[in-house]
XYZ file of C-alpha atoms in Angstrom:
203
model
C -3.336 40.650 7.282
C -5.186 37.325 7.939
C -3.802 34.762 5.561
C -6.466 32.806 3.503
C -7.349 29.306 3.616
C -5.805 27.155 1.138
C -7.650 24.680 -0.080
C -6.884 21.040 -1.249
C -8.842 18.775 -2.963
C -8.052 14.948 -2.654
C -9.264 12.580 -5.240
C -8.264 9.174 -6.501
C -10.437 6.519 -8.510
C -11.890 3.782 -6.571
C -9.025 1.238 -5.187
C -6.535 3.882 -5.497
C -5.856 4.286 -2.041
C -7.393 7.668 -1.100
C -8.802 6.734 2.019
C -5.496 5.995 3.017
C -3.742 9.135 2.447
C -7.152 11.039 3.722
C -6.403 9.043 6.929
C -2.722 10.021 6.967
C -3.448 13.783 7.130
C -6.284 13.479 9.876
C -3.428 11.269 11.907
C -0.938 14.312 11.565
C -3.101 16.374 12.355
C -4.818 18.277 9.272
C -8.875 19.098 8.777
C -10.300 16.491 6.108
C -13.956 16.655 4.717
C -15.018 13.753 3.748
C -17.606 14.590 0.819
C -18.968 10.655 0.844
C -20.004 10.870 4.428
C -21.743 13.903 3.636
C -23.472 12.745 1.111
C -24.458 9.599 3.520
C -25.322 11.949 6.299
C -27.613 13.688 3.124
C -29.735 11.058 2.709
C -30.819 10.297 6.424
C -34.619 10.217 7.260
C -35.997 13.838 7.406
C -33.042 15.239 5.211
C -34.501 17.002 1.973
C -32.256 14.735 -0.466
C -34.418 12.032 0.655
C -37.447 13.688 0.164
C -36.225 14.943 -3.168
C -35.214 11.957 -4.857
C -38.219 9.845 -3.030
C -40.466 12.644 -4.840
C -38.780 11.828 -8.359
C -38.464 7.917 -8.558
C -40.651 6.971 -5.936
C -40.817 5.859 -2.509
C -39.777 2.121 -3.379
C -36.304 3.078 -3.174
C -37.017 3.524 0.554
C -36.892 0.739 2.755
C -39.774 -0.327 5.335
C -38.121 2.184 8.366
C -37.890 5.001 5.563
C -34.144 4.917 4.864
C -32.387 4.930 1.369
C -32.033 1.375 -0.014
C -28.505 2.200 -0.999
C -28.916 -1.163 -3.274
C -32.027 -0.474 -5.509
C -30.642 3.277 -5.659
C -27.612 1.934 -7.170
C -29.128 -0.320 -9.368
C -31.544 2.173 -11.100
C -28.613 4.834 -11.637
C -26.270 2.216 -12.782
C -28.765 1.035 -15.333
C -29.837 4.534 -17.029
C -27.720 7.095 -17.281
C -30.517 9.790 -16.969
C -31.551 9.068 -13.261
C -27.522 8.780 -12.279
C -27.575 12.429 -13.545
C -30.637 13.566 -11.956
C -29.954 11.907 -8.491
C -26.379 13.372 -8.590
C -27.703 16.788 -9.007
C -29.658 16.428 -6.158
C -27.065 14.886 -3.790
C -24.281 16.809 -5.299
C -26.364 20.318 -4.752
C -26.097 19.321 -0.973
C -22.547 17.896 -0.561
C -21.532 21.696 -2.194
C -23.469 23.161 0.323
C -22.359 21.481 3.133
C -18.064 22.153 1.550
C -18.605 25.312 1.055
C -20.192 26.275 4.181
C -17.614 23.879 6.157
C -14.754 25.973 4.300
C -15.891 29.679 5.129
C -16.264 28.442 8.907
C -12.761 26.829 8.945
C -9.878 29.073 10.544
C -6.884 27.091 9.794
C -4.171 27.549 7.024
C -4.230 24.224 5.284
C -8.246 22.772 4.462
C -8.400 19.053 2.587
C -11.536 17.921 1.153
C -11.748 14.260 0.265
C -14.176 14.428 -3.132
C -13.929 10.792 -4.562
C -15.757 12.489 -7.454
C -14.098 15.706 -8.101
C -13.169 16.161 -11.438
C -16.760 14.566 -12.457
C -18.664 17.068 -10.351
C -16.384 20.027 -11.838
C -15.528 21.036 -8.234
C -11.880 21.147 -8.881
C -12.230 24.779 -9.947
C -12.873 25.411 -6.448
C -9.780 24.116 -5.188
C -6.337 26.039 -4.724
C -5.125 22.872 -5.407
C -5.690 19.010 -6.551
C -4.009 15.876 -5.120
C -4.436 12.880 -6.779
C -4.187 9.663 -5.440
C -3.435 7.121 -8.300
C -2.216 3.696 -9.032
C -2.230 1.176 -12.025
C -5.676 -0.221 -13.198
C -5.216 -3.424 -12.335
C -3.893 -3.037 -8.518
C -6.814 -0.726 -8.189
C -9.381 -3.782 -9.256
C -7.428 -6.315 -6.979
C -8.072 -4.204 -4.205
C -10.984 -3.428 -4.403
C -12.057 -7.206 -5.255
C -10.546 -7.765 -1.822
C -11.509 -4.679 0.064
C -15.320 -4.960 -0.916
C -15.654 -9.229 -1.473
C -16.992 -8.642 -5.391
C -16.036 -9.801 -8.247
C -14.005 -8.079 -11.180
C -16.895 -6.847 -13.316
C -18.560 -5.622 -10.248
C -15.256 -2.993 -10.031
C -15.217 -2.395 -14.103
C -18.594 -1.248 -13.818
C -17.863 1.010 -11.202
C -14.826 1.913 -12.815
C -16.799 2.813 -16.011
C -18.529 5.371 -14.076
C -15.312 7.633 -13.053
C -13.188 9.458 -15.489
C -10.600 7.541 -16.644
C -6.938 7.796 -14.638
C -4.846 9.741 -17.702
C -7.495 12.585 -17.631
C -7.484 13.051 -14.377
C -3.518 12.715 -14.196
C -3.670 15.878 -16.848
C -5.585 17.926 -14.206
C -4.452 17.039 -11.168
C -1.207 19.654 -10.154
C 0.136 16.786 -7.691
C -0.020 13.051 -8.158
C 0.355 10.471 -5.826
C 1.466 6.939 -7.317
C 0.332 4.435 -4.405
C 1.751 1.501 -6.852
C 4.134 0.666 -3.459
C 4.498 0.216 -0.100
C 1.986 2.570 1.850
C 5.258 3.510 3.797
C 6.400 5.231 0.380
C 3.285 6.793 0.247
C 3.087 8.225 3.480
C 6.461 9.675 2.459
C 5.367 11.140 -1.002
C 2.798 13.106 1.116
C 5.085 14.283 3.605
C 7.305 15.433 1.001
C 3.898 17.719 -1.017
C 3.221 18.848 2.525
C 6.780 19.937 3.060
C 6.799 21.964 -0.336
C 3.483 23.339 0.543
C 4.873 25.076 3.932
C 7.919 25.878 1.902
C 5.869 27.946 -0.392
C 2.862 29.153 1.255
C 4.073 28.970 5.037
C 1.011 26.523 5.851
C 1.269 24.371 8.550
Protein backbone atom coordinates (compact mmCIF):
# COMPACT_ATOMS: atom_id res chain seq x y z
CA UNK A 1 0.00 0.00 0.00
CA UNK A 2 1.43 3.46 -0.93
CA UNK A 3 2.26 5.25 2.27
CA UNK A 4 0.80 8.85 2.59
CA UNK A 5 2.51 12.02 2.71
CA UNK A 6 3.12 13.43 6.00
CA UNK A 7 2.91 16.72 6.30
CA UNK A 8 4.79 19.38 8.44
CA UNK A 9 4.09 22.71 9.01
CA UNK A 10 7.00 25.12 10.09
CA UNK A 11 6.23 28.32 11.79
CA UNK A 12 8.04 30.69 14.10
CA UNK A 13 7.28 34.52 14.83
CA UNK A 14 9.34 36.97 13.06
CA UNK A 15 13.21 36.89 14.34
CA UNK A 16 12.73 33.49 15.55
CA UNK A 17 14.93 31.88 13.29
CA UNK A 18 12.66 29.93 10.89
CA UNK A 19 14.37 30.65 7.87
CA UNK A 20 17.14 29.03 9.33
CA UNK A 21 15.83 25.74 10.18
CA UNK A 22 13.67 25.93 6.68
CA UNK A 23 17.20 26.19 5.16
CA UNK A 24 18.56 23.29 7.21
CA UNK A 25 16.01 20.77 5.83
CA UNK A 26 16.37 21.94 2.06
CA UNK A 27 20.42 21.45 2.78
CA UNK A 28 19.68 17.74 3.94
CA UNK A 29 17.79 17.21 1.55
CA UNK A 30 13.88 17.55 2.40
CA UNK A 31 10.97 19.42 0.07
CA UNK A 32 10.18 22.95 1.76
CA UNK A 33 7.33 25.32 0.50
CA UNK A 34 7.93 28.43 1.19
CA UNK A 35 4.31 30.06 1.61
CA UNK A 36 5.98 33.87 1.59
CA UNK A 37 7.47 33.37 -1.80
CA UNK A 38 4.26 32.26 -2.93
CA UNK A 39 2.53 34.82 -1.86
CA UNK A 40 5.36 37.19 -3.61
CA UNK A 41 5.17 35.15 -6.74
CA UNK A 42 1.01 35.98 -6.15
CA UNK A 43 1.23 39.35 -6.59
CA UNK A 44 3.36 39.60 -9.90
CA UNK A 45 1.93 41.66 -12.87
CA UNK A 46 -0.88 39.64 -14.62
CA UNK A 47 -1.51 37.41 -11.43
CA UNK A 48 -5.28 37.75 -10.28
CA UNK A 49 -4.22 38.82 -6.56
CA UNK A 50 -3.05 41.87 -8.16
CA UNK A 51 -5.92 42.49 -10.03
CA UNK A 52 -8.05 41.68 -7.03
CA UNK A 53 -6.75 43.83 -4.49
CA UNK A 54 -5.94 46.73 -7.28
CA UNK A 55 -9.90 46.36 -7.91
CA UNK A 56 -10.65 46.92 -4.04
CA UNK A 57 -8.25 49.80 -2.85
CA UNK A 58 -7.24 51.12 -5.98
CA UNK A 59 -4.59 51.18 -8.43
CA UNK A 60 -2.32 53.67 -6.32
CA UNK A 61 -0.96 50.86 -4.52
CA UNK A 62 0.65 49.96 -7.87
CA UNK A 63 3.72 51.45 -8.85
CA UNK A 64 4.41 53.28 -12.36
CA UNK A 65 5.59 49.59 -14.15
CA UNK A 66 2.33 48.02 -12.50
CA UNK A 67 3.92 46.08 -9.63
CA UNK A 68 2.72 45.96 -5.91
CA UNK A 69 4.21 48.85 -3.88
CA UNK A 70 4.96 46.42 -1.13
CA UNK A 71 5.40 49.84 1.06
CA UNK A 72 2.01 51.71 0.66
CA UNK A 73 0.38 48.05 0.83
CA UNK A 74 1.87 47.71 4.13
CA UNK A 75 1.10 50.90 5.33
CA UNK A 76 -2.71 50.85 4.60
CA UNK A 77 -3.10 47.23 6.25
CA UNK A 78 -0.99 48.18 9.14
CA UNK A 79 -3.13 51.21 9.76
CA UNK A 80 -6.81 49.59 9.62
CA UNK A 81 -7.40 46.45 10.57
CA UNK A 82 -10.30 45.92 8.02
CA UNK A 83 -8.16 46.11 4.74
CA UNK A 84 -5.29 43.73 6.57
CA UNK A 85 -8.28 41.28 6.70
CA UNK A 86 -9.60 41.78 3.36
CA UNK A 87 -6.16 41.75 1.53
CA UNK A 88 -5.23 38.57 3.51
CA UNK A 89 -8.23 36.82 2.26
CA UNK A 90 -7.31 37.49 -1.02
CA UNK A 91 -3.60 36.55 -0.86
CA UNK A 92 -4.21 33.84 1.59
CA UNK A 93 -7.08 32.21 -0.87
CA UNK A 94 -4.06 31.84 -3.34
CA UNK A 95 -1.10 30.75 -1.13
CA UNK A 96 -3.84 27.67 -0.09
CA UNK A 97 -4.21 27.01 -3.50
CA UNK A 98 -0.93 26.92 -4.57
CA UNK A 99 -0.04 24.31 -0.85
CA UNK A 100 -2.52 22.33 -1.50
CA UNK A 101 -2.04 21.70 -5.04
CA UNK A 102 1.94 21.52 -4.42
CA UNK A 103 1.05 18.73 -1.69
CA UNK A 104 -1.27 16.32 -3.82
CA UNK A 105 1.56 16.50 -6.63
CA UNK A 106 4.39 15.69 -4.13
CA UNK A 107 5.51 11.87 -4.03
CA UNK A 108 7.82 11.84 -1.18
CA UNK A 109 7.29 10.63 2.50
CA UNK A 110 8.21 13.68 4.49
CA UNK A 111 6.48 17.35 2.92
CA UNK A 112 7.51 20.79 5.04
CA UNK A 113 5.68 23.87 4.41
CA UNK A 114 7.24 27.04 5.74
CA UNK A 115 3.82 29.21 6.75
CA UNK A 116 5.27 32.24 8.77
CA UNK A 117 1.55 32.75 9.44
CA UNK A 118 0.09 29.48 10.27
CA UNK A 119 -1.71 29.46 13.26
CA UNK A 120 -3.25 33.05 12.14
CA UNK A 121 -4.48 31.68 8.83
CA UNK A 122 -5.96 28.47 10.73
CA UNK A 123 -3.95 26.25 8.33
CA UNK A 124 -2.49 24.21 11.06
CA UNK A 125 -5.51 21.90 10.87
CA UNK A 126 -4.11 20.87 7.70
CA UNK A 127 -0.95 19.73 8.95
CA UNK A 128 -0.03 16.13 10.32
CA UNK A 129 2.10 18.03 12.27
CA UNK A 130 3.44 21.63 13.62
CA UNK A 131 7.07 22.69 14.26
CA UNK A 132 7.64 25.68 15.89
CA UNK A 133 10.52 27.66 15.73
CA UNK A 134 10.71 29.92 18.89
CA UNK A 135 12.97 32.03 20.94
CA UNK A 136 12.67 34.76 23.73
CA UNK A 137 11.00 38.15 22.77
CA UNK A 138 13.69 40.12 23.10
CA UNK A 139 16.45 38.06 20.96
CA UNK A 140 13.73 37.90 18.40
CA UNK A 141 13.58 42.02 18.27
CA UNK A 142 17.50 42.24 18.31
CA UNK A 143 17.57 40.27 15.37
CA UNK A 144 15.46 41.42 13.54
CA UNK A 145 16.66 45.17 14.33
CA UNK A 146 19.86 43.83 12.80
CA UNK A 147 18.64 41.52 10.12
CA UNK A 148 16.22 44.22 8.55
CA UNK A 149 18.28 47.84 9.68
CA UNK A 150 14.86 49.19 11.67
CA UNK A 151 14.33 50.27 14.67
CA UNK A 152 12.59 48.53 17.77
CA UNK A 153 9.04 49.82 17.32
CA UNK A 154 9.29 49.05 13.71
CA UNK A 155 9.57 45.05 15.03
CA UNK A 156 6.77 45.63 17.99
CA UNK A 157 4.48 46.64 15.43
CA UNK A 158 5.09 43.79 13.43
CA UNK A 159 5.16 41.75 16.34
CA UNK A 160 1.66 43.04 17.33
CA UNK A 161 0.38 41.58 14.24
CA UNK A 162 1.32 37.69 14.98
CA UNK A 163 -0.14 35.69 17.75
CA UNK A 164 1.67 35.95 20.64
CA UNK A 165 4.65 33.10 21.35
CA UNK A 166 2.72 31.18 24.54
CA UNK A 167 -0.33 30.52 22.22
CA UNK A 168 1.36 29.31 19.68
CA UNK A 169 3.74 27.20 22.08
CA UNK A 170 0.16 25.55 23.30
CA UNK A 171 -0.48 24.40 19.68
CA UNK A 172 2.48 23.63 18.29
CA UNK A 173 3.22 19.46 18.98
CA UNK A 174 7.13 20.24 18.57
CA UNK A 175 9.02 23.33 19.63
CA UNK A 176 12.17 24.49 18.67
CA UNK A 177 13.98 26.95 21.24
CA UNK A 178 16.65 28.77 18.88
CA UNK A 179 17.68 30.84 22.24
CA UNK A 180 21.48 29.21 21.34
CA UNK A 181 23.97 28.46 19.14
CA UNK A 182 22.41 27.61 15.60
CA UNK A 183 24.73 24.47 15.96
CA UNK A 184 22.23 23.37 18.88
CA UNK A 185 19.59 24.02 16.70
CA UNK A 186 20.57 22.19 13.84
CA UNK A 187 20.85 19.37 16.39
CA UNK A 188 17.31 19.79 18.00
CA UNK A 189 16.06 19.22 14.39
CA UNK A 190 18.05 16.33 13.68
CA UNK A 191 16.95 14.83 16.77
CA UNK A 192 12.57 15.59 15.68
CA UNK A 193 13.67 14.19 12.35
CA UNK A 194 15.20 11.14 13.93
CA UNK A 195 11.95 10.45 16.06
CA UNK A 196 9.91 11.10 13.04
CA UNK A 197 11.64 8.07 10.98
CA UNK A 198 11.53 6.21 14.23
CA UNK A 199 7.83 6.41 14.24
CA UNK A 200 6.52 6.80 10.87
CA UNK A 201 9.55 5.25 8.81
CA UNK A 202 9.91 8.71 6.82
CA UNK A 203 12.97 9.51 5.41
Amino acid sequence: MEKKTKIIGLTGGIGSGKTTVSKYLQSLGFCVLDADQISREAVEPGQPALEELAALFGTWILTADGRLDRRKMADLIFADASKKKAAEEIIHSKVAQALRQAAESFQGELLFMDIPLLFEAGWDIYMDEVWLVDAEEELQISRTMARDAVDRKSVERRMDNQMGRLEKRKRAQRILDNSGEKEDLYRKVDGFLKQIQEKDGCQ
